[in-house]
PDB file of C-alpha atoms in Angstrom:
ATOM      1  CA  UNK A   1      81.782 125.439  22.992  1.00 45.00           C
ATOM      2  CA  UNK A   2      82.368 128.776  21.142  1.00 43.00           C
ATOM      3  CA  UNK A   3      79.425 130.394  19.113  1.00 45.00           C
ATOM      4  CA  UNK A   4      79.597 129.787  15.601  1.00 45.00           C
ATOM      5  CA  UNK A   5      79.832 133.104  13.568  1.00 45.00           C
ATOM      6  CA  UNK A   6      78.744 133.395  10.142  1.00 44.00           C
ATOM      7  CA  UNK A   7      79.721 136.709   8.149  1.00 43.00           C
ATOM      8  CA  UNK A   8      78.271 137.577   4.777  1.00 43.00           C
ATOM      9  CA  UNK A   9      80.743 139.348   2.212  1.00 41.00           C
ATOM     10  CA  UNK A  10      79.441 139.197  -1.018  1.00 41.00           C
ATOM     11  CA  UNK A  11      76.562 141.702  -0.664  1.00 42.00           C
ATOM     12  CA  UNK A  12      76.057 145.120   0.423  1.00 42.00           C
ATOM     13  CA  UNK A  13      74.805 143.931   3.929  1.00 45.00           C
ATOM     14  CA  UNK A  14      76.823 142.645   6.630  1.00 46.00           C
ATOM     15  CA  UNK A  15      75.400 139.717   8.605  1.00 50.00           C
ATOM     16  CA  UNK A  16      76.688 138.064  11.569  1.00 50.00           C
ATOM     17  CA  UNK A  17      74.666 135.086  13.342  1.00 48.00           C
ATOM     18  CA  UNK A  18      75.529 133.171  16.455  1.00 49.00           C
ATOM     19  CA  UNK A  19      73.458 130.104  17.112  1.00 47.00           C
ATOM     20  CA  UNK A  20      71.384 129.270  20.277  1.00 48.00           C
ATOM     21  CA  UNK A  21      70.858 126.207  22.022  1.00 51.00           C
ATOM     22  CA  UNK A  22      68.114 125.987  24.683  1.00 53.00           C
ATOM     23  CA  UNK A  23      68.717 123.317  27.491  1.00 53.00           C
ATOM     24  CA  UNK A  24      65.469 122.511  29.857  1.00 53.00           C
ATOM     25  CA  UNK A  25      66.368 121.016  33.215  1.00 56.00           C
ATOM     26  CA  UNK A  26      64.294 120.807  36.128  1.00 57.00           C
ATOM     27  CA  UNK A  27      61.867 123.697  34.968  1.00 57.00           C
ATOM     28  CA  UNK A  28      64.879 125.947  34.272  1.00 57.00           C
ATOM     29  CA  UNK A  29      65.919 126.930  30.762  1.00 48.00           C
ATOM     30  CA  UNK A  30      69.351 127.937  30.043  1.00 51.00           C
ATOM     31  CA  UNK A  31      70.541 129.571  26.930  1.00 48.00           C
ATOM     32  CA  UNK A  32      73.919 127.985  26.121  1.00 44.00           C
ATOM     33  CA  UNK A  33      74.632 130.158  23.117  1.00 43.00           C
ATOM     34  CA  UNK A  34      72.750 133.555  22.594  1.00 42.00           C
ATOM     35  CA  UNK A  35      71.115 134.131  19.113  1.00 41.00           C
ATOM     36  CA  UNK A  36      72.180 137.678  17.659  1.00 43.00           C
ATOM     37  CA  UNK A  37      71.545 138.652  14.079  1.00 45.00           C
ATOM     38  CA  UNK A  38      72.418 141.803  12.819  1.00 46.00           C
ATOM     39  CA  UNK A  39      71.853 143.021   9.239  1.00 47.00           C
ATOM     40  CA  UNK A  40      72.979 146.606   8.522  1.00 48.00           C
ATOM     41  CA  UNK A  41      74.530 148.627   5.476  1.00 50.00           C
ATOM     42  CA  UNK A  42      78.222 147.962   5.141  1.00 53.00           C
ATOM     43  CA  UNK A  43      80.237 150.981   4.267  1.00 53.00           C
ATOM     44  CA  UNK A  44      83.977 150.106   4.219  1.00 60.00           C
ATOM     45  CA  UNK A  45      85.293 153.350   3.767  1.00 62.00           C
ATOM     46  CA  UNK A  46      89.047 153.724   2.854  1.00 70.00           C
ATOM     47  CA  UNK A  47      89.649 157.106   4.427  1.00 83.00           C
ATOM     48  CA  UNK A  48      89.008 157.904   8.064  1.00 87.00           C
ATOM     49  CA  UNK A  49      86.266 160.273   9.209  1.00 89.00           C
ATOM     50  CA  UNK A  50      88.216 163.146  10.668  1.00 87.00           C
ATOM     51  CA  UNK A  51      85.959 166.125  11.092  1.00 92.00           C
ATOM     52  CA  UNK A  52      82.306 166.832  12.089  1.00 94.00           C
ATOM     53  CA  UNK A  53      81.847 168.497   8.546  1.00 93.00           C
ATOM     54  CA  UNK A  54      82.774 165.012   6.991  1.00 93.00           C
ATOM     55  CA  UNK A  55      80.424 163.168   9.218  1.00 93.00           C
ATOM     56  CA  UNK A  56      77.716 165.464   8.331  1.00 94.00           C
ATOM     57  CA  UNK A  57      78.313 165.110   4.722  1.00 91.00           C
ATOM     58  CA  UNK A  58      77.861 161.366   5.012  1.00 91.00           C
ATOM     59  CA  UNK A  59      74.778 161.614   7.108  1.00 92.00           C
ATOM     60  CA  UNK A  60      73.023 164.052   4.761  1.00 90.00           C
ATOM     61  CA  UNK A  61      73.398 161.110   2.095  1.00 90.00           C
ATOM     62  CA  UNK A  62      72.006 158.601   4.234  1.00 90.00           C
ATOM     63  CA  UNK A  63      68.925 160.734   5.700  1.00 89.00           C
ATOM     64  CA  UNK A  64      66.483 161.607   3.033  1.00 81.00           C
ATOM     65  CA  UNK A  65      63.386 162.546   4.967  1.00 77.00           C
ATOM     66  CA  UNK A  66      64.411 165.757   6.969  1.00 81.00           C
ATOM     67  CA  UNK A  67      60.749 166.426   8.084  1.00 92.00           C
ATOM     68  CA  UNK A  68      61.557 164.136  11.138  1.00 94.00           C
ATOM     69  CA  UNK A  69      64.402 163.662  13.403  1.00 95.00           C
ATOM     70  CA  UNK A  70      66.611 160.739  12.629  1.00 95.00           C
ATOM     71  CA  UNK A  71      69.374 159.372  14.887  1.00 96.00           C
ATOM     72  CA  UNK A  72      72.290 158.005  13.083  1.00 96.00           C
ATOM     73  CA  UNK A  73      75.324 155.919  14.323  1.00 97.00           C
ATOM     74  CA  UNK A  74      78.374 155.463  12.328  1.00 96.00           C
ATOM     75  CA  UNK A  75      80.387 152.626  13.320  1.00 96.00           C
ATOM     76  CA  UNK A  76      84.347 152.879  12.930  1.00 95.00           C
ATOM     77  CA  UNK A  77      87.068 150.768  12.824  1.00 94.00           C
ATOM     78  CA  UNK A  78      90.549 151.337  14.860  1.00 93.00           C
ATOM     79  CA  UNK A  79      91.519 153.938  12.047  1.00 93.00           C
ATOM     80  CA  UNK A  80      88.317 155.645  12.200  1.00 93.00           C
ATOM     81  CA  UNK A  81      87.237 154.618   8.956  1.00 94.00           C
ATOM     82  CA  UNK A  82      83.465 153.845   8.731  1.00 93.00           C
ATOM     83  CA  UNK A  83      82.490 150.019   8.571  1.00 93.00           C
ATOM     84  CA  UNK A  84      78.788 150.433   8.924  1.00 94.00           C
ATOM     85  CA  UNK A  85      75.975 152.934   9.755  1.00 94.00           C
ATOM     86  CA  UNK A  86      72.638 152.381  11.120  1.00 94.00           C
ATOM     87  CA  UNK A  87      69.449 154.792  11.698  1.00 94.00           C
ATOM     88  CA  UNK A  88      69.040 153.915  15.074  1.00 96.00           C
ATOM     89  CA  UNK A  89      65.591 155.686  15.622  1.00 95.00           C
ATOM     90  CA  UNK A  90      63.235 157.808  13.350  1.00 94.00           C
ATOM     91  CA  UNK A  91      61.129 160.136  15.535  1.00 93.00           C
ATOM     92  CA  UNK A  92      58.978 163.025  15.025  1.00 93.00           C
ATOM     93  CA  UNK A  93      59.419 166.567  13.988  1.00 92.00           C
ATOM     94  CA  UNK A  94      60.860 167.694  17.255  1.00 91.00           C
ATOM     95  CA  UNK A  95      62.136 164.486  19.056  1.00 92.00           C
ATOM     96  CA  UNK A  96      63.380 160.946  18.641  1.00 93.00           C
ATOM     97  CA  UNK A  97      63.710 158.160  21.191  1.00 94.00           C
ATOM     98  CA  UNK A  98      67.411 156.832  21.694  1.00 96.00           C
ATOM     99  CA  UNK A  99      68.575 153.811  24.062  1.00 95.00           C
ATOM    100  CA  UNK A 100      72.093 152.857  24.492  1.00 96.00           C
ATOM    101  CA  UNK A 101      71.051 149.018  23.587  1.00 95.00           C
ATOM    102  CA  UNK A 102      70.078 150.098  19.866  1.00 95.00           C
ATOM    103  CA  UNK A 103      73.235 152.184  19.569  1.00 97.00           C
ATOM    104  CA  UNK A 104      75.916 149.713  20.775  1.00 97.00           C
ATOM    105  CA  UNK A 105      74.499 146.337  19.880  1.00 95.00           C
ATOM    106  CA  UNK A 106      75.545 146.811  16.283  1.00 95.00           C
ATOM    107  CA  UNK A 107      78.832 148.261  17.383  1.00 96.00           C
ATOM    108  CA  UNK A 108      79.801 145.246  19.341  1.00 95.00           C
ATOM    109  CA  UNK A 109      78.521 142.587  16.566  1.00 93.00           C
ATOM    110  CA  UNK A 110      80.618 144.684  14.006  1.00 93.00           C
ATOM    111  CA  UNK A 111      83.837 144.806  16.207  1.00 94.00           C
ATOM    112  CA  UNK A 112      83.586 148.814  16.106  1.00 96.00           C
ATOM    113  CA  UNK A 113      86.013 150.475  18.401  1.00 96.00           C
ATOM    114  CA  UNK A 114      84.333 153.774  17.977  1.00 97.00           C
ATOM    115  CA  UNK A 115      81.105 155.369  17.105  1.00 97.00           C
ATOM    116  CA  UNK A 116      79.947 158.875  15.610  1.00 97.00           C
ATOM    117  CA  UNK A 117      76.531 159.960  16.629  1.00 97.00           C
ATOM    118  CA  UNK A 118      74.389 162.403  14.551  1.00 97.00           C
ATOM    119  CA  UNK A 119      70.958 163.413  14.321  1.00 95.00           C
ATOM    120  CA  UNK A 120      69.024 166.137  12.601  1.00 95.00           C
ATOM    121  CA  UNK A 121      66.947 169.058  13.701  1.00 95.00           C
ATOM    122  CA  UNK A 122      63.996 169.467  11.000  1.00 94.00           C
ATOM    123  CA  UNK A 123      63.538 172.926  12.683  1.00 92.00           C
ATOM    124  CA  UNK A 124      66.608 174.335  11.021  1.00 91.00           C
ATOM    125  CA  UNK A 125      68.377 175.244  14.378  1.00 92.00           C
ATOM    126  CA  UNK A 126      71.271 172.796  14.950  1.00 94.00           C
ATOM    127  CA  UNK A 127      71.621 173.961  18.729  1.00 94.00           C
ATOM    128  CA  UNK A 128      71.459 171.016  20.979  1.00 94.00           C
ATOM    129  CA  UNK A 129      68.678 170.650  23.439  1.00 94.00           C
ATOM    130  CA  UNK A 130      69.055 169.897  27.130  1.00 95.00           C
ATOM    131  CA  UNK A 131      67.714 166.046  26.099  1.00 95.00           C
ATOM    132  CA  UNK A 132      70.404 166.010  23.330  1.00 95.00           C
ATOM    133  CA  UNK A 133      73.213 166.693  25.793  1.00 95.00           C
ATOM    134  CA  UNK A 134      71.709 164.303  28.289  1.00 95.00           C
ATOM    135  CA  UNK A 135      71.672 161.584  25.806  1.00 96.00           C
ATOM    136  CA  UNK A 136      75.123 162.294  24.608  1.00 96.00           C
ATOM    137  CA  UNK A 137      76.447 161.758  28.206  1.00 96.00           C
ATOM    138  CA  UNK A 138      74.305 158.510  28.596  1.00 96.00           C
ATOM    139  CA  UNK A 139      75.757 157.186  25.490  1.00 97.00           C
ATOM    140  CA  UNK A 140      79.288 158.264  26.154  1.00 97.00           C
ATOM    141  CA  UNK A 141      79.165 156.479  29.496  1.00 96.00           C
ATOM    142  CA  UNK A 142      77.600 153.271  27.961  1.00 97.00           C
ATOM    143  CA  UNK A 143      80.355 153.253  25.299  1.00 97.00           C
ATOM    144  CA  UNK A 144      82.947 153.562  28.097  1.00 97.00           C
ATOM    145  CA  UNK A 145      81.638 150.569  29.687  1.00 96.00           C
ATOM    146  CA  UNK A 146      81.840 148.541  26.581  1.00 97.00           C
ATOM    147  CA  UNK A 147      85.253 149.963  25.503  1.00 97.00           C
ATOM    148  CA  UNK A 148      83.658 151.739  22.549  1.00 97.00           C
ATOM    149  CA  UNK A 149      84.682 155.528  22.174  1.00 96.00           C
ATOM    150  CA  UNK A 150      81.917 158.051  21.307  1.00 97.00           C
ATOM    151  CA  UNK A 151      84.003 160.323  19.313  1.00 96.00           C
ATOM    152  CA  UNK A 152      81.357 163.158  18.653  1.00 96.00           C
ATOM    153  CA  UNK A 153      77.508 163.825  18.675  1.00 97.00           C
ATOM    154  CA  UNK A 154      76.883 166.005  15.966  1.00 97.00           C
ATOM    155  CA  UNK A 155      73.340 168.032  15.452  1.00 97.00           C
ATOM    156  CA  UNK A 156      72.747 169.140  11.828  1.00 95.00           C
ATOM    157  CA  UNK A 157      70.275 170.716   9.666  1.00 93.00           C
ATOM    158  CA  UNK A 158      69.618 170.183   5.954  1.00 87.00           C
ATOM    159  CA  UNK A 159      70.947 173.852   4.953  1.00 82.00           C
ATOM    160  CA  UNK A 160      72.138 175.753   7.836  1.00 73.00           C
ATOM    161  CA  UNK A 161      74.858 173.740   9.390  1.00 90.00           C
ATOM    162  CA  UNK A 162      75.990 171.535  12.248  1.00 95.00           C
ATOM    163  CA  UNK A 163      76.944 171.670  16.080  1.00 95.00           C
ATOM    164  CA  UNK A 164      79.571 169.365  17.062  1.00 95.00           C
ATOM    165  CA  UNK A 165      79.294 168.530  20.991  1.00 93.00           C
ATOM    166  CA  UNK A 166      82.998 167.434  20.784  1.00 91.00           C
ATOM    167  CA  UNK A 167      83.950 170.982  19.782  1.00 91.00           C
ATOM    168  CA  UNK A 168      81.415 172.938  22.112  1.00 90.00           C
ATOM    169  CA  UNK A 169      80.579 170.658  24.958  1.00 89.00           C
ATOM    170  CA  UNK A 170      83.403 168.252  25.353  1.00 87.00           C
ATOM    171  CA  UNK A 171      82.453 167.569  29.004  1.00 87.00           C
ATOM    172  CA  UNK A 172      79.133 165.795  27.495  1.00 86.00           C
ATOM    173  CA  UNK A 173      81.432 163.084  25.961  1.00 84.00           C
ATOM    174  CA  UNK A 174      83.800 162.693  28.956  1.00 83.00           C
ATOM    175  CA  UNK A 175      86.715 164.644  27.509  1.00 68.00           C
TER     176      UNK A 175
END
């Protein structure tokens, strides 16, 4: 039996729910259908995001607390139009923790074919750290396994610009 999917379309949030059924047999619990719920802000942009500058402009509207690092994922359809976004992690002034599971679970539920990754540097220096480049490689590899392309990882600051890993270190994205 296929999982039932319910999709809310009348509000600014997207909701997808799959029901679950647990079956107990001989001290073994099996899950017939997996329960997953995602609620994220629906974007539904009509124009594709075509440059790091456009992605940063989008991110600056979403992130209003620039005293701490925020890691943002923008989920894209096949034409690279934003369908939703998620603040994956909020860290400290100098770091934030990111795991592929938190980045790609919404992407899978939304049916995204690509994702743009962005995070801010409160220090004012948009240069990516070694850790930034490491997580970019890890997320790009996870995306390849799932068939979801990581188009770019952009590090930005409130005022002084941004650094696109697609433009400056494409090998980190597997390009």
